[in-house]
Amino acid sequence: MARTAGSNGTRTLESIRKAGLRLIYRQGYEAMSLRQLASEVGIQAGSLYNHISTKQDLLFDLIRVHMEELIDRLDKTLEGVAGPSDKLDAFIRFHVEYHIARKREVFISYSELRSLEPKNYDAIVELRARYERRLIAVLDDGVAAGVFATADTTVAAFGILAMLTGVCTWFKPGGRMTKDEVIAVYTGLVRDGLARDADKPKAISPPPPPPAGGAPGA
Amino acid sequence: MARTAGSNGTRTLESIRKAGLRLIYRQGYEAMSLRQLASEVGIQAGSLYNHISTKQDLLFDLIRVHMEELIDRLDKTLEGVAGPSDKLDAFIRFHVEYHIARKREVFISYSELRSLEPKNYDAIVELRARYERRLIAVLDDGVAAGVFATADTTVAAFGILAMLTGVCTWFKPGGRMTKDEVIAVYTGLVRDGLARDADKPKAISPPPPPPAGGAPGA
Amino acid sequence: MARTAGSNGTRTLESIRKAGLRLIYRQGYEAMSLRQLASEVGIQAGSLYNHISTKQDLLFDLIRVHMEELIDRLDKTLEGVAGPSDKLDAFIRFHVEYHIARKREVFISYSELRSLEPKNYDAIVELRARYERRLIAVLDDGVAAGVFATADTTVAAFGILAMLTGVCTWFKPGGRMTKDEVIAVYTGLVRDGLARDADKPKAISPPPPPPAGGAPGA
Amino acid sequence: MARTAGSNGTRTLESIRKAGLRLIYRQGYEAMSLRQLASEVGIQAGSLYNHISTKQDLLFDLIRVHMEELIDRLDKTLEGVAGPSDKLDAFIRFHVEYHIARKREVFISYSELRSLEPKNYDAIVELRARYERRLIAVLDDGVAAGVFATADTTVAAFGILAMLTGVCTWFKPGGRMTKDEVIAVYTGLVRDGLARDADKPKAISPPPPPPAGGAPGA
DNA sequence: CATGAATGAGAGTTCATTCAT
DNA sequence: CATGAATGAACTCTCATTCAT
């Protein structure tokens, strides 16, 4: 049969992306075979190539689109918020909510970095750095305004991001804690961690080198 | 993982473990071929089987040995320390130092969980939970003693662990921050985050469900 | 090879034949993909099937049409020529000119014989034999008339044809030799080769078996 | 079963080369599948890779070894022969005998040139040119000595080679003509073609450009 | 204890071809 | 008459693993 009635290309591509996301999340990029992916979509393996160009390209596309949307939405969220404290709160809420909602995209964006070919890898690391710079800027503003105190805003940002991101590894909606409760706990941890008080170490001069982005190859 | 004590093979096994760790860290378990591993060791692929039983077994062994040593050393470290505050400080220092020193073991213990067969997976998750319970216990003691305040010690422990562990993704020895400076920053973040003060949310009743251990398949 | 007379499709079919000839010549029949062919024509692969019935059919058609035209033109050329010597000269000139002009058709008619299905293969080999018989007949006439001397007209014909055909593998128009100079050289070689003189071996009894037509499978 | 008793690597490689030669000759390089080749050898497709590096490499190796041996043997044959006439006779005899004996190597060395990757293609074309230069040198010597007459030794050489090589497309041992009879016919054709007499066209100035080696892509 | 040759499964990808739209 | 999406088979090549030597 040449074409399953009622199907069409756009819908098939979306099925492929959705199934691909699920499988890469569950098994890893290397462990997912295109035959398995095709079977989930309900087509033959070869038919995938009417929609994607290579397996690598599918991975890159999934991660890139996710990162771009992450940044877009963050920008829209922070747009209407004024003052470092409120911006930090908004960032925390946004980050946690988005990372809970897009658990799988988030996960593969970290864990499959090493499966990306160099050119694609570079592109994603740059997107990631762009996102991190948003938080660093908020912290810098807060320090400048005297609301936050930290020895190094870049290191602090990495610490905060690692902690917040960690949530998506264990949070289960419908579990005993609501999303808002989690956010409250983390907001407390971060706010107090940055609270300005006398006995904090002062800044250790220039900011640290940017991280490799979690990629082990670096 | 059979091992003939004292023989020449012990040295070969160690080479295999070392090269295997490096390759799995750099490329991932699925992406590492046994031919490649053998070539790094300087033998033929078939000869590996004089030292390991299967590829899966090599992975499991690398992770298990690491987890067991992690717990052992933590226990030895905490043995001589008294009081929740000092224990927390000791935990932070130990965790960061160990995670910096064993960067690769740590990384694959998280990232390759999903490559473990169910039986092996369960064994590692149990070891991980055992380690986490050490920190939770410290926090519980602190809360009971009125030194720490947090709505939920389990959630707080996961947050702390995620943040501390994140360090190994970006810390570079010889970089602009020393290990001790990093530890100081994180100790500050955590201590302040747990500092007892009036406006903290109170505990939210029973503890949350245990995390799947970062394994997406769960 | 269906063809709707006068329609737009005729032009498309001609494009397909022309592009197909070029691609088969350059890469070989097996190595040419229909997607590539379609892309050269500027249509989608599936659309080819509005003009050809199968890939095999396209190949067969290209070769058959070429062979039929070769024979037709030879017959028209020889029609007005009298005497074995002049006929031989005319044959040489015709063969070389045609083989230079239709370099690609000639080439694939030899090299892709083995890509033809048995039925198609047989049809082309028969056409080729028909062409060869034209030259053999000229030689036979010459021998009968005492103008040519050769031990075996069939073998001689194959030798002459191989030599003349070889020209299309290296001749470049606009190169240092003109077409006429090449023809002169070859005419000299052949004429002298067949020149009647005393020390030639006499005919070795009946003619040899017909060649398989260059097809190795035979 | 890991290894069929009594077999060994060298013998397997020879089987592969032999079967590969047969299959490429019969069907063409593109049309021969490695599964088919493996099946003829009596092993699995993957096992081929214990002996060859790629399919392309097998083809290149078959042609290269053939060309090198062709040149080697020609040199040994001509070594003990003096004078252009005898050298030409020896060349003709050698060429025809070798081309009859190595029918298949000869055929694929021509027909599969276009299946070679550029680097391999260049290497073979150079070997071929080296062989052709041997004949051109003989002709040049003959012309210089006044024994041969031809307008252009390079063109003549190509003509002679094409004619002689053509023999391998139709000669069948055990057919009605013996090898020696064929050689006699061709020696006669060539000798007479080069015979020095008054009415030959004189040399047409410098030699023509070397041919691309029959490769259609040129 | 290492080697080299084998297995059998499976990888990603390409192919000629079909056909509803 | 063209398109785009599908099929199912085939492709070259890699893999973990085995085992006679």
Coordinates of N, CA and C in Angstrom, one line a residue, chain C residues 28-153:
Chain C
G28 N 27.6 3.9 -14.9 CA 27.2 2.5 -15.0 C 25.7 2.4 -14.6
Y29 N 25.1 1.4 -15.2 CA 23.7 1.2 -15.0 C 23.3 0.9 -13.5
E30 N 24.1 0.0 -12.9 CA 23.8 -0.3 -11.5 C 24.0 0.9 -10.6
A31 N 25.1 1.6 -10.9 CA 25.4 2.7 -10.0 C 24.5 3.9 -10.2
M32 N 23.8 4.0 -11.3 CA 22.8 5.1 -11.4 C 21.5 4.9 -10.7
S33 N 21.2 5.7 -9.8 CA 19.9 5.5 -9.1 C 18.8 6.3 -9.8
L34 N 17.6 5.9 -9.7 CA 16.5 6.6 -10.4 C 16.2 7.9 -9.7
R35 N 16.6 8.0 -8.4 CA 16.4 9.3 -7.8 C 17.4 10.3 -8.4
Q36 N 18.6 9.8 -8.6 CA 19.6 10.7 -9.3 C 19.1 11.1 -10.7
L37 N 18.6 10.2 -11.4 CA 18.1 10.4 -12.7 C 17.0 11.5 -12.7
A38 N 16.1 11.2 -11.8 CA 14.9 12.1 -11.7 C 15.4 13.5 -11.3
S39 N 16.3 13.6 -10.4 CA 16.8 14.9 -10.0 C 17.5 15.6 -11.2
E40 N 18.2 14.9 -12.0 CA 18.8 15.6 -13.2 C 17.7 16.1 -14.1
V41 N 16.6 15.4 -14.2 CA 15.5 15.8 -15.1 C 14.7 16.9 -14.5
G42 N 14.8 17.0 -13.2 CA 14.0 18.0 -12.5 C 12.6 17.5 -12.0
I43 N 12.5 16.2 -11.8 CA 11.2 15.7 -11.3 C 11.5 14.8 -10.2
Q44 N 10.4 14.3 -9.6 CA 10.6 13.3 -8.5 C 10.7 11.9 -9.0
A45 N 11.3 11.0 -8.2 CA 11.6 9.7 -8.7 C 10.3 9.0 -9.2
G46 N 9.2 9.1 -8.4 CA 8.0 8.5 -8.8 C 7.5 8.9 -10.2
S47 N 7.7 10.1 -10.5 CA 7.2 10.7 -11.8 C 7.9 10.0 -13.0
L48 N 9.0 9.4 -12.8 CA 9.7 8.7 -13.9 C 8.7 7.7 -14.5
Y49 N 7.9 7.1 -13.6 CA 7.1 6.0 -14.1 C 5.9 6.4 -14.9
N50 N 5.8 7.7 -15.1 CA 4.8 8.1 -16.1 C 5.4 8.1 -17.5
H51 N 6.7 7.8 -17.6 CA 7.4 7.8 -18.9 C 8.1 6.5 -19.2
I52 N 8.6 5.9 -18.2 CA 9.3 4.6 -18.5 C 8.5 3.5 -17.7
S53 N 8.8 2.3 -18.1 CA 8.1 1.3 -17.3 C 9.0 0.7 -16.2
T54 N 10.2 0.5 -16.5 CA 11.2 0.1 -15.4 C 12.5 0.7 -15.8
K55 N 13.4 0.6 -14.8 CA 14.8 1.0 -15.1 C 15.4 0.2 -16.2
Q56 N 15.2 -1.1 -16.1 CA 15.7 -2.1 -17.1 C 15.2 -1.7 -18.5
D57 N 14.0 -1.3 -18.5 CA 13.4 -1.0 -19.8 C 14.1 0.2 -20.4
L58 N 14.4 1.2 -19.6 CA 15.1 2.4 -20.1 C 16.4 2.0 -20.7
L59 N 17.2 1.2 -20.0 CA 18.5 0.7 -20.6 C 18.3 0.0 -21.9
F60 N 17.4 -0.9 -21.9 CA 17.2 -1.7 -23.1 C 16.8 -0.8 -24.3
D61 N 15.9 0.1 -24.0 CA 15.4 1.1 -25.0 C 16.6 1.9 -25.6
L62 N 17.4 2.4 -24.7 CA 18.6 3.2 -25.1 C 19.5 2.4 -26.1
I63 N 19.7 1.2 -25.7 CA 20.7 0.4 -26.5 C 20.0 -0.1 -27.8
R64 N 18.8 -0.5 -27.7 CA 18.1 -1.0 -28.9 C 18.0 0.1 -30.0
V65 N 17.5 1.2 -29.6 CA 17.3 2.3 -30.5 C 18.7 2.7 -31.2
H66 N 19.7 2.7 -30.3 CA 21.0 3.0 -30.9 C 21.5 2.0 -31.9
M67 N 21.3 0.7 -31.6 CA 21.7 -0.4 -32.5 C 20.9 -0.3 -33.8
E68 N 19.7 -0.1 -33.7 CA 18.8 0.0 -34.9 C 19.3 1.1 -35.8
E69 N 19.5 2.2 -35.2 CA 20.0 3.4 -36.0 C 21.3 3.1 -36.6
L70 N 22.2 2.5 -35.9 CA 23.5 2.2 -36.4 C 23.4 1.4 -37.7
I71 N 22.6 0.4 -37.6 CA 22.4 -0.5 -38.8 C 21.8 0.2 -40.0
D72 N 20.7 1.0 -39.6 CA 20.1 1.8 -40.6 C 21.0 2.7 -41.4
R73 N 21.8 3.4 -40.6 CA 22.7 4.4 -41.3 C 23.8 3.7 -42.1
L74 N 24.2 2.6 -41.5 CA 25.3 1.9 -42.3 C 24.7 1.5 -43.6
D75 N 23.5 0.9 -43.6 CA 22.9 0.4 -44.8 C 22.8 1.6 -45.8
K76 N 22.3 2.7 -45.3 CA 22.2 3.9 -46.2 C 23.6 4.3 -46.8
T77 N 24.6 4.2 -45.9 CA 25.9 4.6 -46.3 C 26.5 3.7 -47.4
L78 N 26.3 2.4 -47.2 CA 26.9 1.5 -48.2 C 26.1 1.3 -49.5
E79 N 24.9 1.8 -49.4 CA 24.0 1.6 -50.6 C 24.6 2.1 -51.9
G80 N 25.2 3.3 -51.8 CA 25.6 3.9 -53.1 C 27.1 3.6 -53.4
V81 N 27.7 2.6 -52.6 CA 29.1 2.4 -52.9 C 29.3 1.1 -53.6
A82 N 30.2 1.0 -54.5 CA 30.4 -0.2 -55.3 C 31.9 -0.7 -55.1
G83 N 32.0 -2.0 -55.0 CA 33.3 -2.6 -54.9 C 33.8 -2.8 -53.5
P84 N 34.4 -3.9 -53.2 CA 34.8 -4.2 -51.8 C 35.8 -3.2 -51.2
S85 N 36.7 -2.7 -52.0 CA 37.7 -1.8 -51.5 C 37.0 -0.5 -51.0
D86 N 36.2 0.1 -51.9 CA 35.5 1.3 -51.5 C 34.5 1.1 -50.4
K87 N 33.9 -0.1 -50.4 CA 32.9 -0.4 -49.4 C 33.7 -0.5 -48.0
L88 N 34.8 -1.1 -48.0 CA 35.6 -1.2 -46.8 C 36.0 0.2 -46.3
D89 N 36.5 1.0 -47.2 CA 36.8 2.4 -46.9 C 35.6 3.1 -46.3
A90 N 34.5 2.9 -47.0 CA 33.2 3.6 -46.5 C 32.8 3.1 -45.1
F91 N 33.0 1.8 -45.0 CA 32.6 1.2 -43.6 C 33.5 1.8 -42.5
I92 N 34.8 1.9 -42.8 CA 35.7 2.4 -41.8 C 35.4 3.8 -41.4
R93 N 35.2 4.6 -42.5 CA 34.8 6.0 -42.2 C 33.5 6.1 -41.4
F94 N 32.5 5.4 -41.9 CA 31.2 5.5 -41.2 C 31.4 5.0 -39.7
H95 N 32.0 3.9 -39.5 CA 32.2 3.3 -38.2 C 32.9 4.3 -37.3
V96 N 34.0 4.8 -37.7 CA 34.7 5.7 -36.9 C 33.9 7.0 -36.6
E97 N 33.4 7.6 -37.6 CA 32.6 8.8 -37.4 C 31.4 8.6 -36.5
Y98 N 30.7 7.5 -36.7 CA 29.6 7.3 -35.9 C 30.0 7.0 -34.4
H99 N 31.1 6.3 -34.3 CA 31.5 5.9 -32.9 C 32.1 7.1 -32.2
I100 N 32.6 8.1 -33.0 CA 33.0 9.3 -32.3 C 31.8 10.1 -31.9
A101 N 30.9 10.2 -32.9 CA 29.7 11.0 -32.6 C 28.8 10.5 -31.5
R102 N 28.7 9.2 -31.4 CA 27.8 8.6 -30.4 C 28.6 7.8 -29.4
K103 N 29.7 8.4 -29.0 CA 30.6 7.8 -28.0 C 29.8 7.1 -26.9
R104 N 28.8 7.8 -26.3 CA 28.2 7.3 -25.1 C 27.3 6.1 -25.4
E105 N 26.5 6.2 -26.5 CA 25.6 5.1 -26.8 C 26.5 3.9 -27.1
V106 N 27.5 4.1 -27.9 CA 28.4 3.0 -28.2 C 29.0 2.3 -26.9
F107 N 29.4 3.2 -26.0 CA 30.0 2.6 -24.8 C 29.1 1.8 -24.0
I108 N 27.9 2.3 -23.8 CA 27.0 1.5 -22.9 C 26.5 0.3 -23.7
S109 N 26.4 0.4 -25.0 CA 25.9 -0.8 -25.7 C 26.9 -2.0 -25.6
Y110 N 28.1 -1.7 -25.2 CA 29.1 -2.8 -25.0 C 29.1 -3.1 -23.5
S111 N 29.3 -2.0 -22.7 CA 29.6 -2.2 -21.3 C 28.4 -2.7 -20.5
E112 N 27.2 -2.3 -20.9 CA 26.0 -2.7 -20.1 C 25.3 -3.9 -20.6
L113 N 25.9 -4.6 -21.6 CA 25.2 -5.8 -22.1 C 24.9 -6.7 -20.9
R114 N 25.8 -6.8 -20.0 CA 25.6 -7.7 -18.9 C 24.5 -7.3 -17.9
S115 N 24.1 -6.0 -18.0 CA 23.0 -5.6 -17.1 C 21.7 -5.9 -17.7
L116 N 21.7 -6.4 -18.9 CA 20.4 -6.7 -19.6 C 19.8 -8.0 -19.1
E117 N 18.6 -8.0 -19.0 CA 17.9 -9.3 -18.7 C 18.0 -10.2 -19.9
P118 N 18.0 -11.5 -19.7 CA 18.3 -12.5 -20.8 C 17.5 -12.1 -22.1
K119 N 16.3 -11.9 -22.0 CA 15.5 -11.6 -23.2 C 16.0 -10.4 -24.0
N120 N 16.3 -9.4 -23.2 CA 16.8 -8.1 -23.8 C 18.2 -8.3 -24.3
Y121 N 19.0 -9.1 -23.6 CA 20.3 -9.4 -24.0 C 20.4 -10.1 -25.3
D122 N 19.6 -11.1 -25.5 CA 19.5 -11.8 -26.7 C 19.2 -10.9 -27.9
A123 N 18.2 -10.0 -27.7 CA 17.8 -9.1 -28.8 C 18.9 -8.2 -29.2
I124 N 19.7 -7.7 -28.2 CA 20.8 -6.8 -28.6 C 21.9 -7.6 -29.3
V125 N 22.2 -8.7 -28.8 CA 23.3 -9.5 -29.4 C 23.0 -9.8 -30.8
E126 N 21.7 -10.1 -31.1 CA 21.3 -10.4 -32.5 C 21.5 -9.1 -33.3
L127 N 21.2 -8.0 -32.8 CA 21.4 -6.7 -33.6 C 22.8 -6.5 -33.9
R128 N 23.7 -6.8 -32.9 CA 25.1 -6.6 -33.0 C 25.6 -7.6 -34.1
A129 N 25.2 -8.8 -34.1 CA 25.6 -9.8 -35.1 C 25.2 -9.3 -36.5
R130 N 24.0 -8.7 -36.5 CA 23.6 -8.2 -37.8 C 24.6 -7.2 -38.4
Y131 N 25.0 -6.3 -37.5 CA 25.9 -5.3 -37.9 C 27.3 -5.9 -38.4
E132 N 27.7 -6.8 -37.6 CA 29.0 -7.5 -37.9 C 29.0 -8.2 -39.2
R133 N 27.8 -8.8 -39.5 CA 27.7 -9.5 -40.7 C 27.8 -8.6 -41.9
R134 N 27.5 -7.3 -41.8 CA 27.7 -6.4 -42.9 C 29.2 -6.3 -43.2
L135 N 30.0 -6.2 -42.2 CA 31.5 -6.1 -42.5 C 32.0 -7.4 -43.0
I136 N 31.6 -8.5 -42.4 CA 32.0 -9.8 -42.9 C 31.7 -10.0 -44.4
A137 N 30.5 -9.5 -44.7 CA 30.1 -9.7 -46.1 C 31.0 -8.9 -47.0
V138 N 31.4 -7.7 -46.6 CA 32.3 -6.9 -47.4 C 33.6 -7.7 -47.6
L139 N 34.1 -8.2 -46.5 CA 35.4 -8.9 -46.6 C 35.3 -10.1 -47.5
D140 N 34.2 -10.9 -47.3 CA 34.0 -12.0 -48.1 C 34.0 -11.7 -49.6
D141 N 33.3 -10.6 -49.9 CA 33.2 -10.1 -51.3 C 34.7 -9.9 -51.8
G142 N 35.4 -9.2 -50.9 CA 36.8 -8.8 -51.3 C 37.7 -10.0 -51.5
V143 N 37.5 -11.0 -50.6 CA 38.3 -12.2 -50.8 C 37.9 -12.9 -52.1
A144 N 36.6 -13.0 -52.3 CA 36.1 -13.7 -53.5 C 36.6 -13.0 -54.7
A145 N 36.7 -11.6 -54.6 CA 37.1 -10.9 -55.8 C 38.7 -10.8 -55.9
G146 N 39.3 -11.4 -54.9 CA 40.8 -11.5 -55.0 C 41.4 -10.2 -54.5
V147 N 40.6 -9.2 -53.9 CA 41.2 -8.0 -53.5 C 41.8 -8.0 -52.1
F148 N 41.1 -8.8 -51.3 CA 41.6 -8.9 -49.9 C 42.1 -10.3 -49.7
A149 N 43.1 -10.4 -48.7 CA 43.6 -11.7 -48.4 C 43.5 -11.9 -46.9
T150 N 42.9 -12.8 -46.4 CA 42.9 -13.1 -44.9 C 42.5 -14.5 -44.7
A151 N 43.1 -15.1 -43.6 CA 42.8 -16.5 -43.4 C 41.4 -16.7 -43.0
D152 N 40.8 -15.7 -42.4 CA 39.4 -15.9 -41.9 C 38.7 -14.6 -41.8
T153 N 37.7 -14.4 -42.6 CA 37.1 -13.1 -42.7 C 36.3 -12.8 -41.4

